[in-house]
Short mmCIF file of C-alpha atoms in Angstrom, two decimals:
data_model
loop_
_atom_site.label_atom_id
_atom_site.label_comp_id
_atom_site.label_asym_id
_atom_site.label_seq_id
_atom_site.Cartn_x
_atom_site.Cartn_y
_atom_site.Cartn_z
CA UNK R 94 0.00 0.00 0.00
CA UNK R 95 1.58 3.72 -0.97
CA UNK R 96 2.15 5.93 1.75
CA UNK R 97 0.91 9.39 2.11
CA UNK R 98 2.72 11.48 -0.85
CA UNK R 99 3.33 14.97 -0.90
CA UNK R 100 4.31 17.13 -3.73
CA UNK R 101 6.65 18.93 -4.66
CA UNK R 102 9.24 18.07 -2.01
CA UNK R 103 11.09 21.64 -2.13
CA UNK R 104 9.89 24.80 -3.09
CA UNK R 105 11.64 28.49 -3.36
CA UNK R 106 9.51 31.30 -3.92
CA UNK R 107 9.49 34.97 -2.68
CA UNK R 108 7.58 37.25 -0.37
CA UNK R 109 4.38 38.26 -1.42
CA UNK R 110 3.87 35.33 -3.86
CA UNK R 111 1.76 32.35 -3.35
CA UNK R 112 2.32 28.40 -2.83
CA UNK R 113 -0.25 25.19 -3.26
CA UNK R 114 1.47 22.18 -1.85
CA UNK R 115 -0.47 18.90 -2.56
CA UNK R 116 -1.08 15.71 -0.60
CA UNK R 117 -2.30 12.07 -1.82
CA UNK R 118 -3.66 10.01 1.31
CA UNK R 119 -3.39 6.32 2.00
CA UNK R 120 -6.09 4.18 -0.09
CA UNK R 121 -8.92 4.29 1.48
CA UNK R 122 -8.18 7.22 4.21
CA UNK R 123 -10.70 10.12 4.34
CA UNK R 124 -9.13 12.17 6.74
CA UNK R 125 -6.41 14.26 5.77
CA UNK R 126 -4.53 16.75 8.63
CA UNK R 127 -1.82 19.56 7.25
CA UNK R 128 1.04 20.74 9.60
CA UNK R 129 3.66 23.37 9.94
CA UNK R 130 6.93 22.60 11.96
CA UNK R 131 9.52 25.20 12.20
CA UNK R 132 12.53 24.45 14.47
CA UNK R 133 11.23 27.28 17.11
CA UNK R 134 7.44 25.97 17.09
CA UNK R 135 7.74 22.49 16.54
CA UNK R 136 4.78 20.60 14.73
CA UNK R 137 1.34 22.86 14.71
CA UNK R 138 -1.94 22.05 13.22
CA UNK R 139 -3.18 23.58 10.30
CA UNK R 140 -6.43 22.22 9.87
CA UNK R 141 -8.30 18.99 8.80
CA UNK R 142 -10.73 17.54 6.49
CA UNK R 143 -12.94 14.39 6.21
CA UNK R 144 -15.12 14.06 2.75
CA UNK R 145 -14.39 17.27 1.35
CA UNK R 146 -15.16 19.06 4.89
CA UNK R 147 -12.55 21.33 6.93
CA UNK R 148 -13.56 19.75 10.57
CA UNK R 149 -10.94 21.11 12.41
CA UNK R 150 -9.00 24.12 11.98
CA UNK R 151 -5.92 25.00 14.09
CA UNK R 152 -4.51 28.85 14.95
CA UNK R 153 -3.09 30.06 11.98
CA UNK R 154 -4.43 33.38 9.76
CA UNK R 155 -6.53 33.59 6.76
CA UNK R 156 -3.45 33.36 4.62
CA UNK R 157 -3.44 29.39 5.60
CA UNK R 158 -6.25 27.17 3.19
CA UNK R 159 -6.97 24.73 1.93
CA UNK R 160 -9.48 21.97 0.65
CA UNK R 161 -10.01 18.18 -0.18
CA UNK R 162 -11.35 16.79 -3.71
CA UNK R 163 -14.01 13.77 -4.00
CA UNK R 164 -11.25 11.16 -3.89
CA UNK R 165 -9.63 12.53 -0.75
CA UNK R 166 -6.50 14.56 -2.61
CA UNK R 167 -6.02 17.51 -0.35
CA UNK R 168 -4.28 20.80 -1.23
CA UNK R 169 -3.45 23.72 0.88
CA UNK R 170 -2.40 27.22 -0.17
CA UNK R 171 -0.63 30.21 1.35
CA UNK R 172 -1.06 33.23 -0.16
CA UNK R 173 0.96 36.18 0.23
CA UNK R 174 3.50 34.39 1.64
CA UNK R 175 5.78 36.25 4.55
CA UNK R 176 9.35 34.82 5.46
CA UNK R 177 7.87 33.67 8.74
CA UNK R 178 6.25 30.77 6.68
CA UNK R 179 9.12 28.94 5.56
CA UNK R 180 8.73 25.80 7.17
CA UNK R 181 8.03 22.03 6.70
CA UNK R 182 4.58 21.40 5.78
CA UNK R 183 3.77 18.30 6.71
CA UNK R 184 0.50 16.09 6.07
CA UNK R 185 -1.12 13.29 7.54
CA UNK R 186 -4.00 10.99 7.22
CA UNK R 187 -5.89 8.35 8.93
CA UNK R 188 -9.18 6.04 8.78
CA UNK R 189 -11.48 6.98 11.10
CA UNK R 190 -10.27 7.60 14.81
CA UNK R 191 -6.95 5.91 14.14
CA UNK R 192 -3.37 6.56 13.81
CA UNK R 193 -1.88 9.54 11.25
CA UNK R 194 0.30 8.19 9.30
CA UNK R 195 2.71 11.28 7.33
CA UNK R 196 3.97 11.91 4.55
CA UNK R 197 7.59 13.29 4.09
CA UNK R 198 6.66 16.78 3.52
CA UNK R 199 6.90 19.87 1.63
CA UNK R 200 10.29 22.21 2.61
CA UNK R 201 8.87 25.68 1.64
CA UNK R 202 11.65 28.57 1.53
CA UNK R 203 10.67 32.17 1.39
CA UNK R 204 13.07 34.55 0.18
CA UNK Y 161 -3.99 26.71 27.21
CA UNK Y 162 -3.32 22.45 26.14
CA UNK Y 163 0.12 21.98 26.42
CA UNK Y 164 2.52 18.98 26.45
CA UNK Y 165 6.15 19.47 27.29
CA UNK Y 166 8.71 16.60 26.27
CA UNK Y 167 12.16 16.40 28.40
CA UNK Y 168 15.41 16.24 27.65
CA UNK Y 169 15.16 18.58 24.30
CA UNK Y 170 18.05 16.50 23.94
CA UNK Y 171 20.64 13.68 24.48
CA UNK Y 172 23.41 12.32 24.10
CA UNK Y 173 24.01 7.93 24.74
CA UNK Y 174 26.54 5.77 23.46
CA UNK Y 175 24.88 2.31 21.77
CA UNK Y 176 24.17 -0.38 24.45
CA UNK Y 177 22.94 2.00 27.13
CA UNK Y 178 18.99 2.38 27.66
CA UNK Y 179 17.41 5.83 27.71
CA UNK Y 180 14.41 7.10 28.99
CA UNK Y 181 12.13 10.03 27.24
CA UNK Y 182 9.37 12.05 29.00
CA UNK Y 183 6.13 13.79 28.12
CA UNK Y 184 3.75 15.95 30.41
CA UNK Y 185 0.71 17.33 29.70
CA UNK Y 186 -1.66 19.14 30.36
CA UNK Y 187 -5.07 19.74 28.59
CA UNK Y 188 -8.61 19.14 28.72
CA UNK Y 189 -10.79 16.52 27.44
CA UNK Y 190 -8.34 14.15 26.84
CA UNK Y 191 -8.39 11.21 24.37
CA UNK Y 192 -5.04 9.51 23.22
CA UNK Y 193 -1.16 9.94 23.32
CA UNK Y 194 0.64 9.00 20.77
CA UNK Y 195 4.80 9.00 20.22
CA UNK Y 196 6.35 9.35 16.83
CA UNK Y 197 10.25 8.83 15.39
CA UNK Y 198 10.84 11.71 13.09
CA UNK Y 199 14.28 10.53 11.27
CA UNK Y 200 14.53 12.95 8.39
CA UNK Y 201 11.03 14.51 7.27
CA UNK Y 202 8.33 12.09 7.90
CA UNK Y 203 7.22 10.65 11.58
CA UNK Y 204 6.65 7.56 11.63
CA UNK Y 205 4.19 6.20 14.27
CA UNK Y 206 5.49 3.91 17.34
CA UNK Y 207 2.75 4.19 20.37
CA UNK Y 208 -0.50 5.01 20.95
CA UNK Y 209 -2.25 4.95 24.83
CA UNK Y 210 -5.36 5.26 25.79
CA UNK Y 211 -5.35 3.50 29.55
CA UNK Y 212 -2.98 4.28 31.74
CA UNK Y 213 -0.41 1.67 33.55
CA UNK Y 214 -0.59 -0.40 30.36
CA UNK Y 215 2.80 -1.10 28.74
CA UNK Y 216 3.28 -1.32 24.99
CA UNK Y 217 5.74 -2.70 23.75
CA UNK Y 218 7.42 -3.46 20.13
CA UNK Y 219 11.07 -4.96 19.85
CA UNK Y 220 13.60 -2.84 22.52
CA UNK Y 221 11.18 -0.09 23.21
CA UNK Y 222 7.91 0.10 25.47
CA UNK Y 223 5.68 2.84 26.85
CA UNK Y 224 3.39 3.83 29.66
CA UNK Y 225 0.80 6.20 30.50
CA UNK Y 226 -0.21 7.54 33.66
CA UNK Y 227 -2.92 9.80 33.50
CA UNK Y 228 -3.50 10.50 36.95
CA UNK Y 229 0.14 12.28 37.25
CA UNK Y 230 -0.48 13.10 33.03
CA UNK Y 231 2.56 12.15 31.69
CA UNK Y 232 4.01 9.00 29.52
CA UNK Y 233 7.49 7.68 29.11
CA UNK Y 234 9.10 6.13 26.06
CA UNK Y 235 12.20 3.75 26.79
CA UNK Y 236 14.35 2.04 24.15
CA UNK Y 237 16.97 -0.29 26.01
CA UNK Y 238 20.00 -1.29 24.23
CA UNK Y 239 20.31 1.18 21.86
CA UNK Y 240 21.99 1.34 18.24
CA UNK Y 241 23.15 3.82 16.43
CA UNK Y 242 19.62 3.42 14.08
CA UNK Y 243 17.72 4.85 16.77
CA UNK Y 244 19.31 8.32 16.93
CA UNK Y 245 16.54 10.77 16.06
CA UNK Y 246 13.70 13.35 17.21
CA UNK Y 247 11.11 11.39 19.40
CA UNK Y 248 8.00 13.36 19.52
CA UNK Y 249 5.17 12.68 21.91
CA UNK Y 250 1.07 14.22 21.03
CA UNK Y 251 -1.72 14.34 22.79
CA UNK Y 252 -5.09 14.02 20.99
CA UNK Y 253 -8.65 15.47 21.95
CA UNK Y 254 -12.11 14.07 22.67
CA UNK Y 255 -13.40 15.66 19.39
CA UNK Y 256 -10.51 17.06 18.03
CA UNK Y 257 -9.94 14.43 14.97
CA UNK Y 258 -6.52 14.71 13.29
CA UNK Y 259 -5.49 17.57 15.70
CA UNK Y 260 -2.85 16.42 17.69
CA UNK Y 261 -0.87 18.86 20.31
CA UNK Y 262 2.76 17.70 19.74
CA UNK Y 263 5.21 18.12 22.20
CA UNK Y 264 8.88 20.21 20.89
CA UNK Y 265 10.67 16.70 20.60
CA UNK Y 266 13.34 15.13 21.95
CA UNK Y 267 16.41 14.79 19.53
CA UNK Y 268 18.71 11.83 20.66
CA UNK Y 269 22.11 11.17 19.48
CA UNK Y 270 23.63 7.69 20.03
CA UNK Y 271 27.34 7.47 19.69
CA UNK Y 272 28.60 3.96 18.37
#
């Protein structure tokens, strides 16, 4: 069975421009959780979804989004990005009240 | 504020020796806690516990819970130079479904 599969694994872009990072669950996994971990905050929540539905949504401003498709793809998107959001993005999913299993991630860089 | 505070940040073991890793917390409406082994980017799951004075174990390391005194230990006895990484405990919620509060890691360094 894949794992969770995040795309692209490194991105570069510049202040004020903005990002969509992309995430492919496990088979058969509904629920899909983004995080941000910086080396000064650790691992934070984002938000979650479950069939298409944000459920959960952690402490972060407007700038954060995101969404999940019909067959359980999520993407999330920063817009006008600051240099305070390079980070890891990391995201996870599960089947119903189990485990998160992650993927490896998305290194963002803002110059 | 739910908070859960890991301890050492870090350390420092030479293979063969066993080391113990800690996690407080403190929050409210508590439902699992869960410790990961973050390597290079992904975490990879090793524990979750629900009851406390239950041990899990896999291979050389085990965990407890205790959640009267709210904390859980992860040991890993004989260790190898494989196990050197960030060790990061979470708490989950009652209702709170693929939130998890993680803890600031522990990053440990074994020395062949």
């Amino acid at each position: 069975k894949a794992g969770v599969t995040q795309t692209p694994r490194y991105l570069i872009k510049t202040r004020g421009q903005q990002v969509t990072l992309s995430c492919s669950p496990i088979s058969g996994h509904r629920s899909v959780s983004w995080y941000q971990q910086t080396p000064g905050q650790g691992l934070q929540f984002l938000f979650e979804y479950f069939s298409e539905t944000q459920r959960n949504k952690g402490n972060f401003p407007g700038r954060f989004s995101g969404r999940q498709f019909s067959n359980s793809r999520s993407e999330m998107n920063v817009s006008t990005l600051e240099l305070g959001d390079s980070a890891l993005y990391l995201c996870a999913s599960s089947y119903g009240n189990e485990k998160l299993f992650f993927g490896s991630g998305t290194q963002l860089s803002v110059l | 504020e739910d908070k859960v505070v890991q301890s050492p940040l870090s350390l420092v073991v030479h293979e063969g020796d066993t080391v113990t890793l800690n996690c407080s917390y403190e929050v409210t409406n508590f439902r699992s806690l869960l410790w990961y082994k973050q390597e290079k980017k992904a975490p990879t799951f090793l524990f979750m516990l629900t009851s406390s004075g239950i041990e899990k174990k896999s291979g050389r390391l085990s965990s407890i819970l205790d959640k009267k005194e709210l904390f859980s230990i992860l040991n890993i006895t004989a260790t190898q130079t494989g196990d050197s990484a960030v060790y990061l405990c979470a708490v989950e919620l009652v209702g709170s479904q693929g939130n998890l509060i993680f803890g600031k890691g522990t990053k440990l360094s074994v020395k062949p």
